[in-house]
Amino acid sequence: MSEAGDLKCWGGNSHGQLGIGNDTESRIAVQVVGVRNVSQISAGANFNCIVTEQANVQCWGSHLFGSLGDVYASDQLSPVHVRNVHSVQQLSAGTSHACVVTDAGTVLCWGHNLYGQLGHGVVSEVGPPTEVAGLRDVFQVSAGGIQTCALTHDRTVKC
């Protein structure tokens, strides 16, 4: 019997994206290692991220292009904390990048940035978790393949 907030994943696992501590695929739902009280999940191409009830972010799977944050040098087979990302209200993972909306209504993004999808104003292959400059009062963020858009509380869309 599962407890509230348990997280299960299934499918391909070549980069550890199931979060089960190995890279063996599973055709049935398996428990992600060490996570409880999950409030949100978002799946990228070969990585996943969650928001815990404590409003912190954990990610696992492929670290190609920095999709797990800025401190991991390789793929992670089980969830790891994304440093300097706290007080998260909403999360969205794109192909190889992720973004969150904080309690303060700001947006932080990290990962692949070849097309400027992190909103830092600088194009680079990889970017650490950094606040999107000039973006305030955000309600929701959506990370896509190579772009990101945000919805503000006054219903303005910015991409």
CSV table of C-alpha atoms in Angstrom, one decimal:
chain,number,residue,atom,x,y,z
A,1,MET,CA,0.0,0.0,0.0
A,2,SER,CA,1.4,3.4,-1.0
A,3,GLU,CA,1.5,6.3,1.4
A,4,ALA,CA,0.4,9.8,0.5
A,5,GLY,CA,3.1,11.6,-1.4
A,6,ASP,CA,5.0,8.5,-2.5
A,7,LEU,CA,6.3,8.7,-6.0
A,8,LYS,CA,6.5,5.9,-8.5
A,9,CYS,CA,8.0,5.9,-12.0
A,10,TRP,CA,8.2,3.4,-14.9
A,11,GLY,CA,9.7,3.1,-18.4
A,12,GLY,CA,13.1,3.7,-19.8
A,13,ASN,CA,15.9,4.3,-17.4
A,14,SER,CA,19.2,4.6,-19.4
A,15,HIS,CA,20.2,7.7,-17.4
A,16,GLY,CA,18.7,6.8,-14.1
A,17,GLN,CA,15.6,8.8,-14.8
A,18,LEU,CA,13.4,6.4,-12.8
A,19,GLY,CA,15.2,7.4,-9.6
A,20,ILE,CA,15.5,3.8,-8.3
A,21,GLY,CA,19.2,3.7,-7.8
A,22,ASN,CA,20.2,1.9,-11.0
A,23,ASP,CA,19.7,2.1,-14.7
A,24,THR,CA,17.4,-0.8,-15.3
A,25,GLU,CA,14.2,-0.1,-17.1
A,26,SER,CA,10.8,-1.1,-15.5
A,27,ARG,CA,7.5,-1.8,-17.2
A,28,ILE,CA,5.7,-1.5,-13.9
A,29,ALA,CA,5.6,1.4,-11.4
A,30,VAL,CA,8.5,1.3,-9.0
A,31,GLN,CA,9.1,3.5,-5.9
A,32,VAL,CA,11.6,6.4,-6.4
A,33,VAL,CA,14.3,6.1,-3.8
A,34,GLY,CA,14.1,8.3,-0.7
A,35,VAL,CA,11.3,10.6,-1.6
A,36,ARG,CA,8.1,11.2,0.3
A,37,ASN,CA,5.7,14.1,0.6
A,38,VAL,CA,6.0,15.1,-3.1
A,39,SER,CA,3.8,18.0,-4.1
A,40,GLN,CA,4.7,18.2,-7.8
A,41,ILE,CA,6.6,16.4,-10.5
A,42,SER,CA,7.8,17.4,-13.9
A,43,ALA,CA,9.5,15.1,-16.5
A,44,GLY,CA,12.2,16.3,-18.9
A,45,ALA,CA,13.6,14.3,-21.8
A,46,ASN,CA,15.9,12.1,-19.6
A,47,PHE,CA,15.5,13.6,-16.2
A,48,ASN,CA,12.8,14.3,-13.6
A,49,CYS,CA,12.3,16.9,-10.9
A,50,ILE,CA,10.0,17.2,-7.9
A,51,VAL,CA,8.9,19.8,-5.5
A,52,THR,CA,8.7,18.5,-1.9
A,53,GLU,CA,6.1,19.6,0.6
A,54,GLN,CA,9.0,21.6,2.1
A,55,ALA,CA,9.1,23.6,-1.2
A,56,ASN,CA,12.6,22.3,-2.1
A,57,VAL,CA,13.5,20.8,-5.5
A,58,GLN,CA,15.1,17.4,-6.2
A,59,CYS,CA,16.1,16.1,-9.6
A,60,TRP,CA,17.6,12.8,-11.0
A,61,GLY,CA,18.5,11.2,-14.3
A,62,SER,CA,20.6,12.7,-17.1
A,63,HIS,CA,22.9,15.6,-16.1
A,64,LEU,CA,23.6,16.4,-19.8
A,65,PHE,CA,23.5,20.2,-20.1
A,66,GLY,CA,23.2,20.7,-16.4
A,67,SER,CA,19.6,19.7,-16.0
A,68,LEU,CA,20.1,18.6,-12.4
A,69,GLY,CA,21.6,21.9,-11.3
A,70,ASP,CA,25.1,23.1,-11.3
A,71,VAL,CA,27.0,20.8,-8.9
A,72,TYR,CA,26.7,17.3,-10.4
A,73,ALA,CA,29.3,16.0,-12.9
A,74,SER,CA,27.4,12.9,-14.0
A,75,ASP,CA,24.0,11.3,-14.2
A,76,GLN,CA,22.3,10.7,-10.9
A,77,LEU,CA,20.5,7.4,-10.3
A,78,SER,CA,18.5,8.7,-7.3
A,79,PRO,CA,17.1,12.1,-6.4
A,80,VAL,CA,19.6,14.9,-5.4
A,81,HIS,CA,18.8,18.4,-4.1
A,82,VAL,CA,19.1,21.4,-6.5
A,83,ARG,CA,21.2,23.8,-4.5
A,84,ASN,CA,20.0,27.4,-3.9
A,85,VAL,CA,16.5,26.6,-5.1
A,86,HIS,CA,14.0,27.0,-2.2
A,87,SER,CA,10.5,28.3,-1.5
A,88,VAL,CA,9.2,26.8,-4.7
A,89,GLN,CA,5.5,27.2,-5.7
A,90,GLN,CA,5.6,25.6,-9.2
A,91,LEU,CA,8.0,23.6,-11.3
A,92,SER,CA,8.3,22.9,-15.0
A,93,ALA,CA,11.0,20.7,-16.8
A,94,GLY,CA,11.7,21.2,-20.5
A,95,THR,CA,13.8,19.0,-22.7
A,96,SER,CA,17.1,19.7,-20.9
A,97,HIS,CA,16.3,22.6,-18.6
A,98,ALA,CA,14.0,23.3,-15.7
A,99,CYS,CA,12.4,26.4,-14.1
A,100,VAL,CA,10.5,27.1,-10.9
A,101,VAL,CA,8.3,29.9,-9.6
A,102,THR,CA,9.3,30.9,-6.0
A,103,ASP,CA,7.1,32.2,-3.2
A,104,ALA,CA,8.3,35.7,-4.1
A,105,GLY,CA,6.9,35.4,-7.7
A,106,THR,CA,10.4,35.2,-9.2
A,107,VAL,CA,11.5,32.5,-11.7
A,108,LEU,CA,14.8,30.5,-11.4
A,109,CYS,CA,16.0,28.4,-14.3
A,110,TRP,CA,18.9,26.0,-14.9
A,111,GLY,CA,20.2,23.6,-17.5
A,112,HIS,CA,20.6,23.8,-21.3
A,113,ASN,CA,20.8,27.4,-22.5
A,114,LEU,CA,22.0,27.3,-26.1
A,115,TYR,CA,19.0,29.2,-27.3
A,116,GLY,CA,18.7,31.5,-24.2
A,117,GLN,CA,15.8,29.5,-22.8
A,118,LEU,CA,17.0,30.2,-19.2
A,119,GLY,CA,16.2,33.9,-19.6
A,120,HIS,CA,19.6,35.1,-18.2
A,121,GLY,CA,20.3,37.4,-21.1
A,122,VAL,CA,23.4,35.3,-22.0
A,123,VAL,CA,23.5,32.4,-24.3
A,124,SER,CA,25.7,29.5,-23.0
A,125,GLU,CA,25.6,25.8,-23.3
A,126,VAL,CA,24.9,25.3,-19.6
A,127,GLY,CA,23.6,27.6,-16.9
A,128,PRO,CA,23.3,27.1,-13.1
A,129,PRO,CA,20.1,28.0,-11.2
A,130,THR,CA,19.7,31.7,-11.8
A,131,GLU,CA,16.9,34.2,-11.4
A,132,VAL,CA,15.3,35.4,-14.7
A,133,ALA,CA,16.1,39.1,-14.7
A,134,GLY,CA,13.2,41.6,-14.8
A,135,LEU,CA,10.5,39.0,-14.4
A,136,ARG,CA,8.3,39.5,-11.3
A,137,ASP,CA,4.9,38.6,-10.0
A,138,VAL,CA,4.9,35.3,-11.8
A,139,PHE,CA,2.1,32.8,-11.3
A,140,GLN,CA,3.2,29.9,-13.6
A,141,VAL,CA,6.1,28.9,-15.7
A,142,SER,CA,6.3,26.5,-18.6
A,143,ALA,CA,9.6,25.1,-19.9
A,144,GLY,CA,9.4,23.7,-23.4
A,145,GLY,CA,11.9,22.2,-25.8
A,146,ILE,CA,14.1,25.2,-26.3
A,147,GLN,CA,12.0,28.0,-24.9
A,148,THR,CA,10.3,29.1,-21.7
A,149,CYS,CA,7.2,31.1,-21.0
A,150,ALA,CA,5.8,32.6,-17.8
A,151,LEU,CA,2.3,33.8,-16.8
A,152,THR,CA,2.1,36.7,-14.4
A,153,HIS,CA,-0.7,37.4,-11.8
A,154,ASP,CA,-2.1,40.1,-14.1
A,155,ARG,CA,-2.4,37.4,-16.8
A,156,THR,CA,0.5,38.7,-19.0
A,157,VAL,CA,2.4,36.1,-20.9
A,158,LYS,CA,6.1,36.5,-21.3
A,159,CYS,CA,8.4,34.2,-23.4
